[in-house]
């Protein structure tokens, strides 16, 4: 892996780490109980921290392939979750999410930034950076 690709892997790792720590802050410090879709997003995001860390250490360019796969799944999950929170038409068809409704908005900064929005942004950035990193890693 060349230096440019390695730097992109580090950026992806930092984004995944901040997203992971942010989700833990909301649940463990602020005591916001995650809904089912939030748990799915965590299940997809948390491994990215380890995947990118190991990929950086062993300098494996395949880390970007794993990053793309995980971030596409996370991207779809997070933006679906955000859509059911914000689009009235979709709220009637939202899944039953157990004790906490997937429609619950613990935060709503600026009228549009919710926890799924933050997760969706992180997954989008990781997806873009992973595609770029894969492209640059082929230049070795």
Short mmCIF file of C-alpha atoms in Angstrom, two decimals:
data_model
loop_
_atom_site.label_atom_id
_atom_site.label_comp_id
_atom_site.label_asym_id
_atom_site.label_seq_id
_atom_site.Cartn_x
_atom_site.Cartn_y
_atom_site.Cartn_z
CA UNK A 1 0.00 0.00 0.00
CA UNK A 2 1.47 3.36 -0.98
CA UNK A 3 1.52 6.39 1.32
CA UNK A 4 -1.52 8.07 -0.26
CA UNK A 5 -3.65 4.92 0.17
CA UNK A 6 -2.32 4.42 3.68
CA UNK A 7 -3.34 7.98 4.62
CA UNK A 8 -6.84 7.34 3.27
CA UNK A 9 -7.04 4.15 5.34
CA UNK A 10 -6.07 6.14 8.43
CA UNK A 11 -8.76 8.74 7.67
CA UNK A 12 -11.36 5.96 7.31
CA UNK A 13 -10.19 4.43 10.58
CA UNK A 14 -10.53 7.79 12.36
CA UNK A 15 -14.06 8.28 11.00
CA UNK A 16 -15.09 4.77 12.10
CA UNK A 17 -13.50 5.31 15.53
CA UNK A 18 -15.25 8.67 16.05
CA UNK A 19 -18.58 7.14 14.97
CA UNK A 20 -18.08 4.23 17.35
CA UNK A 21 -17.14 6.47 20.27
CA UNK A 22 -20.05 8.79 19.42
CA UNK A 23 -22.54 5.93 19.52
CA UNK A 24 -21.12 4.77 22.84
CA UNK A 25 -21.34 8.32 24.18
CA UNK A 26 -25.03 8.56 23.25
CA UNK A 27 -25.89 5.21 24.82
CA UNK A 28 -23.56 5.04 27.82
CA UNK A 29 -23.20 8.71 28.85
CA UNK A 30 -26.45 10.27 27.62
CA UNK A 31 -28.40 7.03 28.30
CA UNK A 32 -30.14 7.04 24.90
CA UNK A 33 -31.36 3.49 24.35
CA UNK A 34 -30.66 2.39 20.75
CA UNK A 35 -33.49 1.12 18.57
CA UNK A 36 -33.15 -1.99 16.41
CA UNK A 37 -31.91 -0.11 13.34
CA UNK A 38 -29.36 1.74 15.50
CA UNK A 39 -28.06 -1.64 16.68
CA UNK A 40 -27.71 -2.79 13.07
CA UNK A 41 -25.72 0.34 12.26
CA UNK A 42 -23.45 -0.32 15.25
CA UNK A 43 -22.95 -3.94 14.19
CA UNK A 44 -21.80 -2.65 10.80
CA UNK A 45 -19.66 0.28 12.06
CA UNK A 46 -17.79 -1.26 15.00
CA UNK A 47 -15.89 -3.90 12.97
CA UNK A 48 -14.64 -1.17 10.61
CA UNK A 49 -12.48 0.17 13.44
CA UNK A 50 -10.66 -3.17 13.72
CA UNK A 51 -10.66 -3.90 10.00
CA UNK A 52 -9.01 -0.60 9.14
CA UNK A 53 -6.58 -0.79 12.05
CA UNK A 54 -5.40 -4.26 11.02
CA UNK A 55 -5.28 -3.21 7.34
CA UNK A 56 -3.12 -0.21 8.23
CA UNK A 57 -0.76 -2.27 10.37
CA UNK A 58 -0.22 -5.01 7.79
CA UNK A 59 -0.50 -2.56 4.85
CA UNK A 60 -3.14 -4.63 3.06
CA UNK A 61 -4.91 -2.82 0.24
CA UNK A 62 -7.81 -5.27 0.47
CA UNK A 63 -8.95 -3.29 3.51
CA UNK A 64 -10.62 -0.91 1.07
CA UNK A 65 -12.72 -3.72 -0.41
CA UNK A 66 -13.95 -4.65 3.07
CA UNK A 67 -14.55 -0.97 3.78
CA UNK A 68 -16.67 -0.61 0.64
CA UNK A 69 -18.79 -3.67 1.45
CA UNK A 70 -19.43 -2.69 5.07
CA UNK A 71 -20.02 0.97 4.27
CA UNK A 72 -22.53 0.22 1.49
CA UNK A 73 -24.58 -1.91 3.88
CA UNK A 74 -24.26 0.71 6.61
CA UNK A 75 -25.05 3.51 4.15
CA UNK A 76 -28.30 1.84 3.11
CA UNK A 77 -29.30 1.03 6.70
CA UNK A 78 -28.54 4.49 8.08
CA UNK A 79 -30.19 6.45 5.28
CA UNK A 80 -33.26 4.18 5.39
CA UNK A 81 -33.46 4.82 9.14
CA UNK A 82 -33.12 8.57 8.56
CA UNK A 83 -35.79 8.47 5.85
CA UNK A 84 -38.35 6.78 8.10
CA UNK A 85 -37.63 9.40 10.76
CA UNK A 86 -38.05 12.38 8.43
CA UNK A 87 -40.42 11.34 5.61
CA UNK A 88 -43.99 11.20 6.88
CA UNK A 89 -45.10 8.86 4.09
CA UNK A 90 -42.56 6.23 5.22
CA UNK A 91 -43.36 6.46 8.93
CA UNK A 92 -46.52 4.37 8.60
CA UNK A 93 -44.54 1.49 7.09
CA UNK A 94 -41.62 1.67 9.53
CA UNK A 95 -40.66 -1.59 11.22
CA UNK A 96 -41.56 -2.34 14.79
CA UNK A 97 -38.32 -1.78 16.63
CA UNK A 98 -38.90 -3.24 20.06
CA UNK A 99 -38.90 -1.08 23.17
CA UNK A 100 -37.55 2.01 21.42
CA UNK A 101 -39.23 3.18 18.23
CA UNK A 102 -37.03 3.67 15.18
CA UNK A 103 -38.89 6.94 14.72
CA UNK A 104 -37.54 8.32 18.02
CA UNK A 105 -35.23 11.30 17.58
CA UNK A 106 -33.07 11.75 20.66
CA UNK A 107 -31.28 14.62 18.96
CA UNK A 108 -32.52 16.88 16.18
CA UNK A 109 -29.85 19.51 15.71
CA UNK A 110 -30.79 22.19 13.21
CA UNK A 111 -34.03 20.36 12.49
CA UNK A 112 -32.33 17.66 10.41
CA UNK A 113 -29.28 16.19 12.16
CA UNK A 114 -30.31 13.02 13.97
CA UNK A 115 -28.25 10.03 15.08
CA UNK A 116 -28.99 8.07 11.84
CA UNK A 117 -27.95 11.19 9.89
CA UNK A 118 -24.60 11.19 11.70
CA UNK A 119 -24.15 7.46 11.04
CA UNK A 120 -25.17 7.87 7.40
CA UNK A 121 -22.66 10.68 6.97
CA UNK A 122 -19.89 8.53 8.47
CA UNK A 123 -20.76 5.57 6.22
CA UNK A 124 -20.91 7.85 3.17
CA UNK A 125 -17.48 9.32 3.91
CA UNK A 126 -15.96 5.88 4.54
CA UNK A 127 -17.48 4.62 1.27
CA UNK A 128 -16.06 7.51 -0.77
CA UNK A 129 -12.65 7.30 0.90
CA UNK A 130 -12.55 3.50 0.50
CA UNK A 131 -13.22 3.75 -3.23
CA UNK A 132 -10.52 6.40 -3.57
CA UNK A 133 -8.13 4.36 -1.42
CA UNK A 134 -8.62 1.26 -3.54
CA UNK A 135 -7.95 3.28 -6.68
CA UNK A 136 -4.77 4.81 -5.23
CA UNK A 137 -3.57 1.50 -3.79
CA UNK A 138 -3.49 0.01 -7.30
CA UNK A 139 -0.83 2.59 -8.27
CA UNK A 140 1.92 0.69 -6.43
#
